[in-house]
């Protein structure tokens, strides 16, 4: 198979598109899923945007573990990167992003012009690209910043059209097409976390296997195990067995029963995965700064 077909072909297209967009801009706003800031990061972005000013947005923070998100903010700030936790439905968060772009733009502008002795009278315009892997919330953020439904929610890679700029807050020009990055599917662990948070389709793995991996991941942390226990009214003994059996009990509590009283395990898995990714089990983060450094 030619390396330019299939998934690889899409990756090359996405990479070329983002390279073209990066030429035009001053600041990259990299959108990550707050629940998995490492697994939702594309490893290429560091290289592609190495001489751009960057802001990291930890989006969907309404679904993430607040304590872990504060660790992540510190993690990025300690490395000199501006990092915001965002729930894109909250207009204050959108204001925070605009403010951060202005501050960052000012820095870029001063840096660029520090050699020049004469002050330039024209107010500079900061050009911004919102980038990230699919489903992290890029289009939602662009729409909210633009204040209208201009970006295409759920747009597809490879479909090129004329790029347009959206003028925001006097001196920000936002590219209306997000920079689409490819998720890191080489790392199986990252793939599992991307599926558990709904950033990629859960069908990459067998749903029952994925649900079991999810239960195992939650049970590493006592706090998350307790959330699971409370959500499905589980007994302590329900955790003394392999996760497939725990899933069966969850299925029973969720009413995933077929005739004869047996548990429909596929249905149980789908119910559990839906509860997990939509935050119904609680605020859960799957990437922790201390075990990823
Ligand atoms: N809970 C939550 N959901 C969000 C947030 N931002 C976006 N979403 C949802 O995530 C899904 C993907 O958003 P979209 O903007 O299309 O992502 P894109 O593929 O990166 O452009 C949509 O269902 C959004 O409603 C957020 O801050 N919190
Ligand atoms: Mg989109």
Coordinates of C-alpha atoms and ligand atoms in Angstrom, one line a residue:
X1 CA 0.0 0.0 0.0
X2 CA 1.3 3.4 -0.9
X3 CA 2.2 5.4 2.2
X4 CA 0.0 8.2 1.0
X5 CA -3.2 6.3 1.2
X6 CA -5.6 5.6 4.1
X7 CA -4.9 7.0 7.5
X8 CA -1.3 8.0 6.6
X9 CA -2.6 10.0 3.7
X10 CA -4.9 11.9 6.0
X11 CA -2.1 12.6 8.4
X12 CA 0.1 14.0 5.6
X13 CA -2.8 16.2 4.4
X14 CA -3.5 17.4 7.9
X15 CA 0.2 18.1 8.5
X16 CA 0.6 20.1 5.3
X17 CA -2.6 22.1 6.0
X18 CA -1.4 23.0 9.5
X19 CA 2.1 23.9 8.1
X20 CA 0.4 26.3 5.7
X21 CA -1.8 27.9 8.4
X22 CA 1.2 28.3 10.8
X23 CA 3.0 30.4 8.2
X24 CA 0.2 33.0 8.6
X25 CA 0.0 33.3 12.3
X26 CA 1.6 34.7 15.4
X27 CA 0.0 32.7 18.2
X28 CA -1.1 29.0 18.4
X29 CA -3.8 28.2 20.8
X30 CA -3.4 24.4 21.4
X31 CA -6.6 22.9 22.6
X32 CA -6.2 19.7 24.8
X33 CA -8.7 17.6 26.6
X34 CA -8.3 18.6 30.3
X35 CA -8.8 15.0 31.3
X36 CA -5.9 13.8 29.2
X37 CA -3.5 16.6 28.4
X38 CA -0.7 14.3 27.3
X39 CA -2.8 11.7 25.4
X40 CA -4.7 14.4 23.5
X41 CA -1.5 16.2 22.5
X42 CA -0.1 15.6 19.0
X43 CA 3.6 15.0 19.3
X44 CA 4.3 16.8 16.1
X45 CA 2.9 20.1 17.3
X46 CA 6.1 20.8 19.3
X47 CA 8.2 20.6 16.2
X48 CA 5.7 22.3 13.8
X49 CA 5.1 25.2 16.1
X50 CA 8.5 25.5 17.6
X51 CA 9.0 29.2 16.8
X52 CA 5.4 30.3 17.5
X53 CA 4.1 31.7 20.7
X54 CA 1.8 29.2 22.3
X55 CA -1.2 29.1 24.7
X56 CA -2.5 25.8 26.0
X57 CA -6.2 25.5 26.6
X58 CA -7.3 22.6 28.8
X59 CA -10.8 22.4 27.5
X60 CA -13.7 20.3 28.9
X61 CA -12.4 21.1 32.4
X62 CA -16.0 20.8 33.6
X63 CA -15.5 17.0 33.1
X64 CA -12.0 16.8 34.6
X65 CA -10.7 16.3 38.1
X66 CA -10.2 19.9 39.4
X67 CA -7.2 19.0 41.5
X68 CA -5.4 17.3 38.7
X69 CA -6.2 20.2 36.3
X70 CA -4.6 22.6 38.8
X71 CA -1.4 20.3 38.8
X72 CA -1.4 20.4 35.0
X73 CA -1.7 24.2 34.9
X74 CA 1.3 24.4 37.2
X75 CA 3.2 21.8 35.1
X76 CA 2.8 24.0 32.0
X77 CA 3.4 27.3 33.8
X78 CA 6.6 25.9 35.3
X79 CA 7.8 25.3 31.7
X80 CA 7.0 28.9 30.7
X81 CA 3.8 28.0 28.8
X82 CA 0.6 30.0 29.4
X83 CA -2.1 27.5 30.3
X84 CA -5.8 28.1 30.9
X85 CA -8.5 25.7 32.1
X86 CA -11.6 26.2 30.1
X87 CA -15.2 25.0 29.8
X88 CA -16.2 26.4 26.4
X89 CA -19.8 26.7 27.5
X90 CA -18.7 29.4 30.0
X91 CA -18.5 32.9 28.6
X92 CA -16.0 33.9 31.3
X93 CA -13.6 31.2 30.0
X94 CA -13.9 32.6 26.5
X95 CA -13.1 36.1 27.9
X96 CA -10.0 34.5 29.6
X97 CA -8.8 33.1 26.3
X98 CA -9.2 36.5 24.5
X99 CA -7.3 38.2 27.4
X100 CA -4.5 35.7 27.2
X101 CA -4.2 36.1 23.4
X102 CA -3.9 39.9 23.9
X103 CA -1.2 39.6 26.6
X104 CA 0.7 37.0 24.6
X105 CA 0.3 39.1 21.4
X106 CA 1.7 42.1 23.2
X107 CA 4.8 40.1 24.3
X108 CA 5.3 38.8 20.7
X109 CA 5.0 42.4 19.3
X110 CA 7.4 43.9 21.9
X111 CA 9.9 41.1 21.2
X112 CA 9.7 41.6 17.4
X113 CA 10.1 45.4 17.7
X114 CA 12.6 45.7 20.5
X115 CA 15.4 46.5 18.1
X116 CA 13.4 49.4 16.5
X117 CA 14.0 52.7 18.2
X118 CA 11.0 54.4 16.7
X119 CA 7.5 53.6 18.0
X120 CA 5.1 52.4 15.4
X121 CA 1.8 54.2 15.7
X122 CA -0.4 51.6 14.2
X123 CA -2.0 49.2 16.7
X124 CA -0.7 45.7 15.9
X125 CA -3.1 42.9 14.9
X126 CA -2.4 39.4 16.4
X127 CA -3.1 36.5 14.2
X128 CA -4.2 33.4 15.9
X129 CA -4.8 29.7 15.0
X130 CA -6.8 27.3 17.2
X131 CA -5.3 23.8 16.8
X132 CA -5.8 20.4 18.2
X133 CA -6.9 16.8 17.6
X134 CA -10.5 16.1 16.6
X135 CA -13.2 16.5 19.2
X136 CA -11.3 18.5 21.8
X137 CA -13.6 21.5 21.2
X138 CA -11.8 23.7 18.6
X139 CA -14.9 24.6 16.6
X140 CA -16.9 25.3 19.7
X141 CA -14.2 27.7 21.0
X142 CA -13.9 29.4 17.6
X143 CA -17.6 29.9 17.4
X144 CA -17.7 31.3 21.0
X145 CA -14.8 33.7 20.4
X146 CA -16.4 34.8 17.1
X147 CA -19.8 35.2 18.8
X148 CA -21.6 33.5 15.9
X149 CA -21.9 30.1 14.3
X150 CA -19.1 30.6 11.7
X151 CA -16.8 27.7 12.1
X152 CA -18.0 24.3 11.0
X153 CA -18.5 22.1 14.0
X154 CA -17.3 18.6 13.1
X155 CA -15.5 19.5 10.0
X156 CA -13.5 16.9 8.1
X157 CA -9.8 16.7 7.4
X158 CA -8.8 17.2 3.8
X159 CA -11.7 19.4 2.9
X160 CA -10.0 22.6 2.0
X161 CA -11.7 25.9 1.4
X162 CA -10.7 29.5 1.4
X163 CA -9.4 30.5 4.8
X164 CA -11.1 33.4 6.4
X165 CA -10.1 35.7 9.3
X166 CA -12.5 36.6 12.0
X167 CA -11.7 40.0 13.6
X168 CA -12.1 39.8 17.4
X169 CA -11.8 42.4 20.1
X170 CA -10.3 45.1 17.8
X171 CA -6.8 43.6 17.4
X172 CA -7.1 39.8 17.1
X173 CA -7.5 38.0 13.8
X174 CA -8.6 34.5 14.3
X175 CA -8.4 31.9 11.5
X176 CA -11.9 30.5 11.1
X177 CA -10.6 27.0 10.2
X178 CA -9.0 25.1 13.1
X179 CA -5.6 23.5 12.7
X180 CA -6.4 19.8 12.7
X181 CA -3.8 17.6 14.3
X182 CA -3.7 13.8 14.3
X183 CA -4.2 12.0 17.6
X184 CA -1.3 9.9 18.9
X185 CA -2.5 6.4 18.0
X186 CA 1.0 4.8 18.1
X187 CA 0.8 4.7 21.8
X188 CA -1.9 2.1 22.8
X189 CA -2.3 3.6 26.3
X190 CA -3.0 7.0 24.8
X191 CA -5.5 5.4 22.3
X192 CA -7.4 3.8 25.2
X193 CA -7.6 7.1 27.1
X194 CA -8.7 8.9 23.9
X195 CA -11.5 6.3 23.4
X196 CA -12.5 6.4 27.1
X197 CA -12.9 10.2 27.0
X198 CA -14.8 10.1 23.6
X199 CA -12.1 11.8 21.6
X200 CA -11.9 8.9 19.2
X201 CA -14.5 6.2 18.5
X202 CA -14.7 3.5 21.1
X203 CA -14.8 0.9 18.3
X204 CA -11.0 1.0 18.0
X205 CA -11.1 -1.7 20.6
X206 CA -13.7 -4.3 21.5
X207 CA -16.1 -2.3 23.7
X208 CA -16.1 -4.9 26.5
X209 CA -12.3 -4.8 26.5
X210 CA -12.3 -1.0 26.5
X211 CA -14.8 -0.9 29.4
X212 CA -12.7 -3.4 31.4
X213 CA -9.5 -1.3 30.8
X214 CA -11.5 1.8 32.0
X215 CA -12.6 0.0 35.2
X216 CA -9.0 -1.0 35.8
X217 CA -7.8 2.5 35.3
X218 CA -10.4 4.0 37.7
X219 CA -9.6 1.4 40.4
X220 CA -5.9 2.5 40.5
X221 CA -7.1 5.6 42.3
X222 CA -9.2 5.0 45.6
X223 CA -11.1 8.2 45.0
X224 CA -12.2 7.1 41.5
X225 CA -13.0 3.6 42.7
X226 CA -15.3 5.2 45.3
X227 CA -17.1 7.3 42.6
X228 CA -17.6 4.1 40.6
X229 CA -18.9 2.3 43.7
X230 CA -21.3 5.1 44.6
X231 CA -22.6 5.6 41.0
X232 CA -23.6 1.9 40.6
X233 CA -24.2 1.1 44.3
X234 CA -21.5 -1.6 44.3
X235 CA -20.4 -3.6 47.3
X236 CA -16.7 -3.8 48.3
X237 CA -16.6 -7.4 47.2
X238 CA -17.5 -6.3 43.6
X239 CA -14.0 -5.0 43.3
X240 CA -12.3 -8.2 44.6
X241 CA -12.8 -9.8 41.2
X242 CA -11.6 -9.2 37.6
X243 CA -13.0 -6.1 36.0
X244 CA -15.1 -8.2 33.5
X245 CA -17.0 -9.5 36.5
X246 CA -17.3 -5.9 38.0
X247 CA -18.7 -4.9 34.6
X248 CA -21.3 -7.6 34.8
X249 CA -22.5 -6.3 38.2
X250 CA -22.6 -2.8 36.7
X251 CA -24.7 -4.2 33.8
X252 CA -27.1 -5.7 36.3
X253 CA -27.4 -2.4 38.2
X254 CA -27.9 -0.6 34.9
X255 CA -30.6 -3.0 33.8
X256 CA -28.7 -4.5 30.9
X257 CA -30.5 -7.8 31.2
X258 CA -31.5 -10.2 28.4
X259 CA -34.1 -12.9 28.5
X260 CA -33.2 -15.6 31.0
X261 CA -31.7 -13.0 33.4
X262 CA -28.3 -12.9 31.7
X263 CA -26.4 -9.7 31.4
X264 CA -25.9 -8.2 28.0
X265 CA -22.2 -7.5 28.4
X266 CA -21.9 -5.4 25.2
X267 CA -24.8 -3.2 26.4
X268 CA -23.2 -3.0 29.9
X269 CA -19.9 -1.9 28.4
X270 CA -21.6 0.8 26.2
X271 CA -23.6 2.1 29.2
X272 CA -20.5 2.3 31.4
X273 CA -18.4 4.0 28.6
X274 CA -21.2 6.5 28.0
X275 CA -21.4 7.3 31.8
X276 CA -17.6 7.7 32.0
X277 CA -17.1 10.0 29.0
X278 CA -20.1 12.2 29.8
X279 CA -18.9 12.8 33.4
X280 CA -21.9 10.9 35.0
X281 CA -19.5 8.9 37.2
X282 CA -17.8 12.1 38.3
X283 CA -14.9 14.4 37.4
X284 CA -12.2 12.1 36.3
X285 CA -8.7 12.7 34.8
X286 CA -6.7 9.9 33.2
X287 CA -3.4 11.6 32.6
X288 CA -1.4 12.7 35.7
X289 CA 1.6 15.0 35.6
X290 CA 3.7 12.9 38.0
X291 CA 3.6 9.7 36.0
X292 CA 4.1 11.3 32.7
X293 CA 7.2 13.5 33.4
Ligands
LIG1 N1 -18.4 19.1 28.5 C1 -17.9 19.8 27.5 N2 -18.1 19.5 26.2 C2 -17.5 20.3 25.3 C3 -16.7 21.4 25.6 N3 -16.2 22.0 24.5 C4 -16.7 21.2 23.5 N4 -17.5 20.2 23.9 C5 -18.2 19.2 23.1 O1 -17.3 18.4 22.5 C6 -17.7 17.9 21.2 C7 -16.7 18.3 20.1 O2 -16.6 19.7 20.0 P1 -16.1 20.4 18.6 O3 -16.1 21.8 18.8 O4 -16.9 19.9 17.4 O5 -14.6 19.8 18.5 P2 -13.5 19.9 17.4 O6 -13.6 18.6 16.6 O7 -12.2 20.0 18.1 O8 -13.8 21.1 16.5 C8 -19.1 18.6 21.0 O9 -20.1 17.7 21.3 C9 -19.0 19.8 22.0 O10 -20.3 20.2 22.4 C10 -16.5 21.7 27.0 O11 -15.8 22.6 27.4 N5 -17.1 20.9 27.9
LIG2 MG1 -14.3 21.0 14.4

